[in-house]
CSV table of N, CA and C in Angstrom, one decimal:
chain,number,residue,atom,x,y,z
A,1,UNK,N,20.6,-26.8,-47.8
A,1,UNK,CA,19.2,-26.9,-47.8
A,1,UNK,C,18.7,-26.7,-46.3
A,2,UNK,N,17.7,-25.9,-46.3
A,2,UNK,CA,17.1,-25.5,-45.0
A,2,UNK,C,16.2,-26.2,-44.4
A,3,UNK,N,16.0,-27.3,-43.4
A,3,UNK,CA,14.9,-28.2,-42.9
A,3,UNK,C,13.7,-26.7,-41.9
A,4,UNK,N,12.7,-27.6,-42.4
A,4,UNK,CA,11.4,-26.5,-41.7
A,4,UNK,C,11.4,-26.6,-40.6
A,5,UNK,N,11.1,-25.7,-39.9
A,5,UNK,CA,11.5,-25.4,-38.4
A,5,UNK,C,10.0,-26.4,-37.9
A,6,UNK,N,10.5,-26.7,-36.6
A,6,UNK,CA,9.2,-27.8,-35.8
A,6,UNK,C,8.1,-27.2,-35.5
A,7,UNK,N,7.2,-27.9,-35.6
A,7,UNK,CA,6.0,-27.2,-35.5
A,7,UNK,C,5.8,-26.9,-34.1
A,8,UNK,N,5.1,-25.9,-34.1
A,8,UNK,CA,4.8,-24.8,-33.0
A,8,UNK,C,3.5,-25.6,-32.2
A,9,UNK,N,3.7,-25.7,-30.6
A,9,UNK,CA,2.0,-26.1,-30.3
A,9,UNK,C,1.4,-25.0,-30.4
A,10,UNK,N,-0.2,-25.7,-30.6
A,10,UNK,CA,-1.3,-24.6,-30.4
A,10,UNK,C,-1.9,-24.6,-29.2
A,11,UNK,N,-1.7,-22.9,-28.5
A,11,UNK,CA,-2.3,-23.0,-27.5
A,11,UNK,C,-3.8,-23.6,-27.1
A,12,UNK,N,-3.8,-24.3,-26.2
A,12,UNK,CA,-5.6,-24.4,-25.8
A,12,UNK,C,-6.1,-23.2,-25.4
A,13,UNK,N,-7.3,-23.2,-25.2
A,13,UNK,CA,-8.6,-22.3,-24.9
A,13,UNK,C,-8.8,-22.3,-23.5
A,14,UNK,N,-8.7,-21.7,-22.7
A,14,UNK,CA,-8.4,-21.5,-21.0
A,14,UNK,C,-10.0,-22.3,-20.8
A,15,UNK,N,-10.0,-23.6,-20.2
A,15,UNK,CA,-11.3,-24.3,-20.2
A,15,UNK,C,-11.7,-23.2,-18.3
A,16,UNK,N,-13.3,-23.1,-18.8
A,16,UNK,CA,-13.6,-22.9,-17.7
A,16,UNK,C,-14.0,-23.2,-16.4
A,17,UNK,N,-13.4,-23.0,-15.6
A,17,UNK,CA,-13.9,-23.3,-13.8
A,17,UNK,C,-15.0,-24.3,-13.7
A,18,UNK,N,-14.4,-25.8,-12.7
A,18,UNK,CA,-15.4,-26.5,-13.1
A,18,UNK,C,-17.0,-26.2,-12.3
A,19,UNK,N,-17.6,-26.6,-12.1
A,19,UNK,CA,-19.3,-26.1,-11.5
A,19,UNK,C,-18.8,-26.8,-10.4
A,20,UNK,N,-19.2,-25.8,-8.9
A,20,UNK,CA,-19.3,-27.1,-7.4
A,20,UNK,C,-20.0,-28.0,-7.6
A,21,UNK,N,-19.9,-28.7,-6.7
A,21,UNK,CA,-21.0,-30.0,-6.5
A,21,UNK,C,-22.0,-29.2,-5.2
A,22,UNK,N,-23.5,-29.7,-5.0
A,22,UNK,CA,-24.1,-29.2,-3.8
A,22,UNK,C,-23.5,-28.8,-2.5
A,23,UNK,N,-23.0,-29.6,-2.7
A,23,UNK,CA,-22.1,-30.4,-1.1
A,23,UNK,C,-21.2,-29.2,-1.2
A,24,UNK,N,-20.2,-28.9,-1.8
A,24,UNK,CA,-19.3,-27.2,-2.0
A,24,UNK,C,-20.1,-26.3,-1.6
A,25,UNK,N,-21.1,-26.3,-2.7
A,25,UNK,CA,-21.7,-25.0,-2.4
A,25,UNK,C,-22.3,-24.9,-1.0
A,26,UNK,N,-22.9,-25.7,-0.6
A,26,UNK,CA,-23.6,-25.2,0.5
A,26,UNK,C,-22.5,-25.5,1.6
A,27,UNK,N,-21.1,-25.4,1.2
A,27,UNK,CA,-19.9,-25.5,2.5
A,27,UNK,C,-19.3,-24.0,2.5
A,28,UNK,N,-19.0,-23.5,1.3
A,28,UNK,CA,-18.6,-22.2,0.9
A,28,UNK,C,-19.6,-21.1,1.1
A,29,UNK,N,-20.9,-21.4,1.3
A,29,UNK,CA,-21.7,-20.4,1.4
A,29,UNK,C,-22.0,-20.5,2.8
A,30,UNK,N,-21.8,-21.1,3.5
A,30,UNK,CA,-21.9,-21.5,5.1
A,30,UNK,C,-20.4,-21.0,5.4
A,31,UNK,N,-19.5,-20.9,4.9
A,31,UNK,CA,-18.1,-20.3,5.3
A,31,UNK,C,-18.0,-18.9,4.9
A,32,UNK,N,-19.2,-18.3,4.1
A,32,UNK,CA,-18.8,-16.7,3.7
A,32,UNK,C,-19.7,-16.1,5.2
A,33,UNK,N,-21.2,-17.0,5.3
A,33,UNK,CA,-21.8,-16.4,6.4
A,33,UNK,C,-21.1,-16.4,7.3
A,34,UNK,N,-20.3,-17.4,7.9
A,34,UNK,CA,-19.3,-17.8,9.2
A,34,UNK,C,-18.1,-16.7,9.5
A,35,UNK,N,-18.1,-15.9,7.9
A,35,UNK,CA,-16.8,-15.3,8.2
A,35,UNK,C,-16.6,-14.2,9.1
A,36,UNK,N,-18.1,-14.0,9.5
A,36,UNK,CA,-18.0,-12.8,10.3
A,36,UNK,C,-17.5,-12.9,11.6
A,37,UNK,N,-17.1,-14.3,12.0
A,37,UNK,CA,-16.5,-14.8,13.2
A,37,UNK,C,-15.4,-14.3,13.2
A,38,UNK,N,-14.8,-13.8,12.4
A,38,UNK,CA,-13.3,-13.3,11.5
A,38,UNK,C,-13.3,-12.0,12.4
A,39,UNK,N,-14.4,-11.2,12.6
A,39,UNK,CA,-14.4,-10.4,13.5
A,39,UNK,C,-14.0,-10.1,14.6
A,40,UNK,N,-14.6,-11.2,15.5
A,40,UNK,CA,-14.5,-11.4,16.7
A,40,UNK,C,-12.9,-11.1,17.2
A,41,UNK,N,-12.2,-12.1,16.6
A,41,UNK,CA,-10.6,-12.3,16.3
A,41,UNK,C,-9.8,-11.0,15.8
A,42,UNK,N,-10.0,-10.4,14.7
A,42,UNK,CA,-9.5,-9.4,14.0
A,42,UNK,C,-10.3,-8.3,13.9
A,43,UNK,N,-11.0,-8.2,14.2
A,43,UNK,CA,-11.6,-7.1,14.7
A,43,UNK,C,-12.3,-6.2,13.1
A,44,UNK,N,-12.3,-6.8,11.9
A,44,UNK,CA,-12.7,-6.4,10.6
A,44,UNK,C,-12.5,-6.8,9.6
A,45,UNK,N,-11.8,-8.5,9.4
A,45,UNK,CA,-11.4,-8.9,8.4
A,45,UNK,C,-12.0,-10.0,8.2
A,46,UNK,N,-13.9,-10.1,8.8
A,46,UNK,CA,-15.0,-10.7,7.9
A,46,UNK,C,-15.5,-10.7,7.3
A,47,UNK,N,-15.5,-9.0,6.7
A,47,UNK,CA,-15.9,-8.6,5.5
A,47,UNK,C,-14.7,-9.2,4.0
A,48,UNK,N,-13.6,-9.0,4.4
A,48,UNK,CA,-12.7,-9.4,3.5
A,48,UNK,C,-12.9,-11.0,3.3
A,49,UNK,N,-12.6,-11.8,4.4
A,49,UNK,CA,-13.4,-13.1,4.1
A,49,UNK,C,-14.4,-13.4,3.3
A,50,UNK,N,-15.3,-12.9,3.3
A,50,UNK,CA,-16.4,-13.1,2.1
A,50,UNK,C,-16.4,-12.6,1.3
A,51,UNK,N,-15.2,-11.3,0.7
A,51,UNK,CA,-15.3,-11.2,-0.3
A,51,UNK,C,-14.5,-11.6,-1.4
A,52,UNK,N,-12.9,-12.5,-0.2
A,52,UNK,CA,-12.5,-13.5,-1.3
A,52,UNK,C,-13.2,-14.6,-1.6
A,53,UNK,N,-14.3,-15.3,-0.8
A,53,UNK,CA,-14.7,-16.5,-1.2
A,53,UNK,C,-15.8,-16.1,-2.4
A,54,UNK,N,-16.3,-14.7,-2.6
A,54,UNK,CA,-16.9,-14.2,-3.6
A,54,UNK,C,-16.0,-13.9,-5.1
A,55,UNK,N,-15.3,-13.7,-4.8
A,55,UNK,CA,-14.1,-13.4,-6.2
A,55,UNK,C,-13.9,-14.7,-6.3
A,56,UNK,N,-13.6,-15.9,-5.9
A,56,UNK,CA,-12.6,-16.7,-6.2
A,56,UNK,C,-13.9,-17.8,-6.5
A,57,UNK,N,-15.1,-17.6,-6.2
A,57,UNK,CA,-16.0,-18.9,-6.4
A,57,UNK,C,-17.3,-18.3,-7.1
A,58,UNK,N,-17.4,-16.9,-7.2
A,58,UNK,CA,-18.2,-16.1,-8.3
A,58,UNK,C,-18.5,-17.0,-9.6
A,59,UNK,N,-17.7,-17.8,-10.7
A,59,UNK,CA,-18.1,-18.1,-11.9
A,59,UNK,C,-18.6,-19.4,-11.8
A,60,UNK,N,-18.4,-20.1,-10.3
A,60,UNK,CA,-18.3,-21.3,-10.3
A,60,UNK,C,-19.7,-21.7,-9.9
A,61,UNK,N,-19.9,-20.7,-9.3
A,61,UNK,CA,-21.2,-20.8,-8.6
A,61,UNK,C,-22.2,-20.0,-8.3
A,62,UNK,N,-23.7,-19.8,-8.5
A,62,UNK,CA,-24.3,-18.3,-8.6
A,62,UNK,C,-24.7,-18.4,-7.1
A,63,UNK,N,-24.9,-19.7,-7.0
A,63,UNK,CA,-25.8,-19.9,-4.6
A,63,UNK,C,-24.4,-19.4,-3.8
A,64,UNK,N,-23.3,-19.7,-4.1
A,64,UNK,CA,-21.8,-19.4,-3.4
A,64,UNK,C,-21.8,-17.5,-3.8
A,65,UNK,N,-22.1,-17.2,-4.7
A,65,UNK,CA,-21.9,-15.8,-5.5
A,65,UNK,C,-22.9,-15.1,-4.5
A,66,UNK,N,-23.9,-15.2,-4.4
A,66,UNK,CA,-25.0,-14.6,-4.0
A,66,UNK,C,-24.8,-14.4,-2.4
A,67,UNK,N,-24.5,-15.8,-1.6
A,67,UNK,CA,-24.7,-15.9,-0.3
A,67,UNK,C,-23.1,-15.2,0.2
A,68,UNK,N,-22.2,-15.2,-0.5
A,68,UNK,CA,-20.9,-14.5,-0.4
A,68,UNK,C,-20.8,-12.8,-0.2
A,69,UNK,N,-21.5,-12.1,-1.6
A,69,UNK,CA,-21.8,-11.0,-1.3
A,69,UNK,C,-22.6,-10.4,-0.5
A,70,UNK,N,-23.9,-11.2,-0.1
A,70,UNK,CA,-24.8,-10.8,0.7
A,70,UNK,C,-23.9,-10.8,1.8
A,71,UNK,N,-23.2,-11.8,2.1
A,71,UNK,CA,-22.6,-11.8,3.9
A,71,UNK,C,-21.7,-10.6,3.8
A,72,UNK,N,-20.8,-10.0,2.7
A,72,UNK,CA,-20.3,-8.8,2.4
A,72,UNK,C,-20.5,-7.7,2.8
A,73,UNK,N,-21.8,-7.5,1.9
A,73,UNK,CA,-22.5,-6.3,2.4
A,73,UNK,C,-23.3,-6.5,3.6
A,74,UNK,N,-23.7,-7.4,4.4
A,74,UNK,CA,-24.5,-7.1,5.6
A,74,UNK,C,-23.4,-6.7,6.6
A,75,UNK,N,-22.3,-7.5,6.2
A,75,UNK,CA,-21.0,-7.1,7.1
A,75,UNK,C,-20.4,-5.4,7.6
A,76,UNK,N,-20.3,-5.4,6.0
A,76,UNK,CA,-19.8,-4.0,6.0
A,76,UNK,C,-21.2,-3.0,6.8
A,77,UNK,N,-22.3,-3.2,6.9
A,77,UNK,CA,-23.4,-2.3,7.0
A,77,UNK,C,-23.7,-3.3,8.7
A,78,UNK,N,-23.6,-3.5,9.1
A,78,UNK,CA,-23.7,-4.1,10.5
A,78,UNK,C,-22.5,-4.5,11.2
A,79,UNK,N,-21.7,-4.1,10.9
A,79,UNK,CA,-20.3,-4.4,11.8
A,79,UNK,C,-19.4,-3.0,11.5
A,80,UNK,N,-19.2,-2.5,10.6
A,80,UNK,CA,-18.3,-1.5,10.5
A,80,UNK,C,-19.5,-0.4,10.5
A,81,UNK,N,-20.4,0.0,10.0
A,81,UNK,CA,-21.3,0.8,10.6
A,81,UNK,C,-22.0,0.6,11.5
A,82,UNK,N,-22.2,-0.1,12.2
A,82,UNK,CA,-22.7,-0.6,13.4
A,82,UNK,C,-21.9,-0.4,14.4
A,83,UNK,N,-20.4,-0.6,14.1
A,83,UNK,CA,-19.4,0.0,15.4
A,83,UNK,C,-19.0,1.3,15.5
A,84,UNK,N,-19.3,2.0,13.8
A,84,UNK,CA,-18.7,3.0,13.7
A,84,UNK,C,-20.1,3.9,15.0
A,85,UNK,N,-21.3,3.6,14.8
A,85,UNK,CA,-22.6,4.4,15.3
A,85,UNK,C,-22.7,3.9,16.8
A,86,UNK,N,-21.7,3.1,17.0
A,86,UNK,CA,-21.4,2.8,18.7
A,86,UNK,C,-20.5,3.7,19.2
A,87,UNK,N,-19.7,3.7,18.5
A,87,UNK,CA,-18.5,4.7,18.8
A,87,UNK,C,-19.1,6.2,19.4
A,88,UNK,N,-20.0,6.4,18.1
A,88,UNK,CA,-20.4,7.8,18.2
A,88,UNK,C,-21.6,8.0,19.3
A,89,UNK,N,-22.1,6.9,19.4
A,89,UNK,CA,-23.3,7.0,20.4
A,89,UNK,C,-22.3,6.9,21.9
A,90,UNK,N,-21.6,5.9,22.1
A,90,UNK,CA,-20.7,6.6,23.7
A,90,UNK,C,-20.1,7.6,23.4
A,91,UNK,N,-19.4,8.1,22.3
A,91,UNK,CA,-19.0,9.2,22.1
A,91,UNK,C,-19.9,10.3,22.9
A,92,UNK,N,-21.1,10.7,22.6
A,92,UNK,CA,-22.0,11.3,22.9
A,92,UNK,C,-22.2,11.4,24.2
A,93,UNK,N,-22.7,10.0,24.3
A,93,UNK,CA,-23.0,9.7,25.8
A,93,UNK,C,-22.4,10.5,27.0
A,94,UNK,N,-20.6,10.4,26.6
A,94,UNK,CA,-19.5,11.0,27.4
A,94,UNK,C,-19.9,12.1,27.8
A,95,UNK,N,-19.6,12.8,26.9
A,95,UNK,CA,-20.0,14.3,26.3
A,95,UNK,C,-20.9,15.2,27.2
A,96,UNK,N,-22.1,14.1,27.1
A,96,UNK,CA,-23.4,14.6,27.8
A,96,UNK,C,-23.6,14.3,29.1
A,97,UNK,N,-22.8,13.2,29.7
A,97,UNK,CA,-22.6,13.1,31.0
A,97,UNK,C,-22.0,13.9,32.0
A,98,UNK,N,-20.6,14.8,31.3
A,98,UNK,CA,-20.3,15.9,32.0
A,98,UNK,C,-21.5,16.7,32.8
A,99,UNK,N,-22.7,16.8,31.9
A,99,UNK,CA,-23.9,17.9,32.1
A,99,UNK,C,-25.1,17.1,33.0
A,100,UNK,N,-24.9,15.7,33.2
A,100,UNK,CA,-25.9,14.7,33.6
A,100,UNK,C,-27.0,14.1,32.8
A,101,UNK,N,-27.0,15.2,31.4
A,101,UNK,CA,-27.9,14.4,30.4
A,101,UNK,C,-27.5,13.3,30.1
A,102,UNK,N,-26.4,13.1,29.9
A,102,UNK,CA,-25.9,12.0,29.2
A,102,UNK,C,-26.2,10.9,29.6
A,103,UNK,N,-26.2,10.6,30.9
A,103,UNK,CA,-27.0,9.7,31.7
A,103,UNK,C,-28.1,8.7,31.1
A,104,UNK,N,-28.8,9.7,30.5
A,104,UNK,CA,-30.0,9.3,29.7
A,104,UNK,C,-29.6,8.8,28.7
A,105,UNK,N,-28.9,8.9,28.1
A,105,UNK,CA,-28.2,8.3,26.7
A,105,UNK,C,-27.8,7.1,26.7
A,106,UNK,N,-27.4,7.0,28.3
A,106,UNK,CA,-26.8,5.2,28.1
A,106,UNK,C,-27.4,4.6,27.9
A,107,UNK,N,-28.2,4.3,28.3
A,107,UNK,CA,-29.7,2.9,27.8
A,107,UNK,C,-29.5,3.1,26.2
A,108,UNK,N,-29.7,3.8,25.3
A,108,UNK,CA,-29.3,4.0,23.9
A,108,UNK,C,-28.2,3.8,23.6
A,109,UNK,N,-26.9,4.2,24.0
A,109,UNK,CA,-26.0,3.8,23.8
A,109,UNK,C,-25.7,1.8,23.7
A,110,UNK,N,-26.1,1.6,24.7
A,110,UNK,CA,-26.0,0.1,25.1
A,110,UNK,C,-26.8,-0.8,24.4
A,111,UNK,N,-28.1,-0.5,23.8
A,111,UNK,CA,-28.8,-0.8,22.7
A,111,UNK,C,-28.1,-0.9,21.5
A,112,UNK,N,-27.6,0.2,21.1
A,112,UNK,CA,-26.8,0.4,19.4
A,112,UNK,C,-25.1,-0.3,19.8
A,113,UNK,N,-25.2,-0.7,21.0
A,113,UNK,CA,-23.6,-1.6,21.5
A,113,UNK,C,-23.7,-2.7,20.6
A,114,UNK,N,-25.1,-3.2,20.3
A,114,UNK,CA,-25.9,-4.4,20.1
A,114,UNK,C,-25.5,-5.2,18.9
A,115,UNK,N,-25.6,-4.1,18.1
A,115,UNK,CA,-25.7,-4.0,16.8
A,115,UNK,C,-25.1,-5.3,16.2
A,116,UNK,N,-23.8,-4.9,16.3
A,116,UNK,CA,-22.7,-5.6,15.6
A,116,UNK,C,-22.7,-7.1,16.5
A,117,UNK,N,-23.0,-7.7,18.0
A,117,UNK,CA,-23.3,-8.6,18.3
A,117,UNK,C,-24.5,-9.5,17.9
A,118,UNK,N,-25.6,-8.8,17.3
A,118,UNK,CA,-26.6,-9.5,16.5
A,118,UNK,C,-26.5,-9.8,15.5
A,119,UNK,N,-25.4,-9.0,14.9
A,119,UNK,CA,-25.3,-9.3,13.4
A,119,UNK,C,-24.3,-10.5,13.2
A,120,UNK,N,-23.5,-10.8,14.4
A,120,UNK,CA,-22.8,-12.4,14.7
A,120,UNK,C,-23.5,-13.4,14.6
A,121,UNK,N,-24.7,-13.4,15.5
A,121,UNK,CA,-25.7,-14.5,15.5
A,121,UNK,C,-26.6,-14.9,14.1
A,122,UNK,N,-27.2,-13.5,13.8
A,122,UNK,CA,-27.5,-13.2,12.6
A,122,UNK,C,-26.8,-14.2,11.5
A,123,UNK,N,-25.5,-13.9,11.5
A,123,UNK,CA,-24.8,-14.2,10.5
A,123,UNK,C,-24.5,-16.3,10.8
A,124,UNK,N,-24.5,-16.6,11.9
A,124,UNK,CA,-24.4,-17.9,12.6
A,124,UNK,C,-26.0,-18.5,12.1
A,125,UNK,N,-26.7,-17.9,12.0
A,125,UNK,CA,-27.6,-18.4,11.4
A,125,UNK,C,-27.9,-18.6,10.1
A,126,UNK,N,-27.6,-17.6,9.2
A,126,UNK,CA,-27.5,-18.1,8.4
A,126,UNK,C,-26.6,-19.0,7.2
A,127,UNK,N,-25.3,-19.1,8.0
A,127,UNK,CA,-24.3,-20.2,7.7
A,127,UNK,C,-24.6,-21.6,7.8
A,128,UNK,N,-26.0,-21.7,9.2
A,128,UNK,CA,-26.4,-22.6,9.2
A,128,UNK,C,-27.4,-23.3,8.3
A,129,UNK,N,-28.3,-22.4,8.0
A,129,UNK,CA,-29.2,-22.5,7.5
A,129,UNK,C,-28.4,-22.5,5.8
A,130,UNK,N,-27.3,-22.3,5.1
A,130,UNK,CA,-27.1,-22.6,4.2
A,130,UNK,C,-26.4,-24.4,4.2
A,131,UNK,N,-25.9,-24.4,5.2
A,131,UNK,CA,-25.1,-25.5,5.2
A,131,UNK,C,-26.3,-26.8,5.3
A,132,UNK,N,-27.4,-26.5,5.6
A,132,UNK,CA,-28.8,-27.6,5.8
A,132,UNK,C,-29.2,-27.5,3.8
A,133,UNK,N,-29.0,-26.4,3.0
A,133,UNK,CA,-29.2,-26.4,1.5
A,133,UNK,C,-30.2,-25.1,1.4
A,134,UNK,N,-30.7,-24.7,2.6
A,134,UNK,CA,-32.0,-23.6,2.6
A,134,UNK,C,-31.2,-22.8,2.1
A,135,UNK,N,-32.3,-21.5,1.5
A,135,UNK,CA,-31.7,-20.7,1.0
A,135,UNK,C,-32.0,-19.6,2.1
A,136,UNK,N,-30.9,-18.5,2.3
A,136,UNK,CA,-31.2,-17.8,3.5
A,136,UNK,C,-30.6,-16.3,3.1
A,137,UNK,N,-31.4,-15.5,3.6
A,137,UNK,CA,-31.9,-13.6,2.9
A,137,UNK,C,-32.2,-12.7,4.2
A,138,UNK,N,-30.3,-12.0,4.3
A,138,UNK,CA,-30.5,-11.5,5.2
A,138,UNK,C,-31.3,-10.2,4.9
A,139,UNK,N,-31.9,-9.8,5.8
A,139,UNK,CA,-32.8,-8.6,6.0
A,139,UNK,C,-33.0,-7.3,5.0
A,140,UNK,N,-33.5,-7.2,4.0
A,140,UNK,CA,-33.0,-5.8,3.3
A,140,UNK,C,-31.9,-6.0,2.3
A,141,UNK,N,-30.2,-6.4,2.5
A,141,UNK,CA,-29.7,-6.5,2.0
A,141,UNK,C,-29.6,-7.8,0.7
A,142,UNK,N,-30.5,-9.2,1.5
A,142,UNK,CA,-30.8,-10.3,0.5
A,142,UNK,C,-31.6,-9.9,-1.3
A,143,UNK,N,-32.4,-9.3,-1.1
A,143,UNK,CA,-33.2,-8.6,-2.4
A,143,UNK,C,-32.1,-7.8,-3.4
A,144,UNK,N,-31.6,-7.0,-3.1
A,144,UNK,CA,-30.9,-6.0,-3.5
A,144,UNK,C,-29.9,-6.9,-4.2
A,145,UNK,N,-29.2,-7.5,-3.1
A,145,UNK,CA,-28.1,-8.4,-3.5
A,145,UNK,C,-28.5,-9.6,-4.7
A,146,UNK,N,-29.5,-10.4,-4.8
A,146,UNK,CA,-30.0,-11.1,-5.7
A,146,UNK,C,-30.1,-9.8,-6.9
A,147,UNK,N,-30.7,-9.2,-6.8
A,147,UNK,CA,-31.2,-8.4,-8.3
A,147,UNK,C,-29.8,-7.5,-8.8
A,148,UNK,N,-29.0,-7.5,-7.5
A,148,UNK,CA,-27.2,-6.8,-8.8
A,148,UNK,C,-27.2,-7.9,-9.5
A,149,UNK,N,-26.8,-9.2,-8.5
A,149,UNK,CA,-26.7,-10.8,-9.3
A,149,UNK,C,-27.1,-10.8,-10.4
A,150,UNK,N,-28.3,-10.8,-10.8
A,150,UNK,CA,-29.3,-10.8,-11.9
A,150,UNK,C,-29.0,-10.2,-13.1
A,151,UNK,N,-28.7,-8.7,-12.2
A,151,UNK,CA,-28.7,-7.5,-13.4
A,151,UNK,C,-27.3,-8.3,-14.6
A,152,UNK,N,-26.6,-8.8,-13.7
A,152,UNK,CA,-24.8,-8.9,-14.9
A,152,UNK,C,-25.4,-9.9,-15.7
């Protein structure tokens, strides 16, 4: 006689990610702005900083989601093209100095040096200004970034 085999568990239902508390959120969205200090050190791995704290705290949170990709893309668009258009602007500069134009270039040059140094402070501000609970929209890139949000 054949005894029935033991019962099988039933798998659970993968419970979802629990919601931050304020106090997270406004620490993780103050650490995606911050991440561009990541720069300073590594020379490009503040953009990557924000966009793991955006993958990994996206469901958890829409103010951590939002303030993560915005620091993302301001990054990528003020630090890697902002160094890339420094590059090219002393690039130039060089160039045109052989001839003495270039001369004239440096004051422009030295301006667009800028770039990616304001976008440090820039970014130091608004880490701050999340970590107080404000909501904070960097320049251009804030709008855009709320309304991808929106669109999913």
């Amino acid at each position: 006689m054949e005894s029935a085999p033991p019962p099988q568990p039933q798998p659970h239902p993968p419970q979802p990610p629990a919601p931050l508390t304020p106090s997270e959120e406004r620490s993780w969205a103050m650490l995606a702005h911050l991440s561009i200090l990541l720069n300073l050190v590594t020379g490009l791995l503040g953009p990557v900083g924000a966009l793991i704290i955006y993958l990994v705290y996206k469901d958890r949170s829409r103010y951590v989601a939002y303030h993560s990709l915005q620091s993302f893309i301001f990054q990528l668009i003020a630090w890697v093209g902002g160094g890339i258009l420094t590059a090219v602007a002393w690039v130039i500069t060089g160039v045109l100095s052989a001839i003495l134009v270039g001369l004239l270039c440096i004051p422009i040059a030295l301006v667009i040096s800028l770039i990616p140094l304001g976008a440090i402070v820039y970014g130091i501000i608004g880490g701050i200004q999340c970590n107080q609970g404000q909501d904070f929209r960097y320049w251009l890139v804030g709008d855009w970034v709320r309304d991808t949000l929106t669109a999913q």
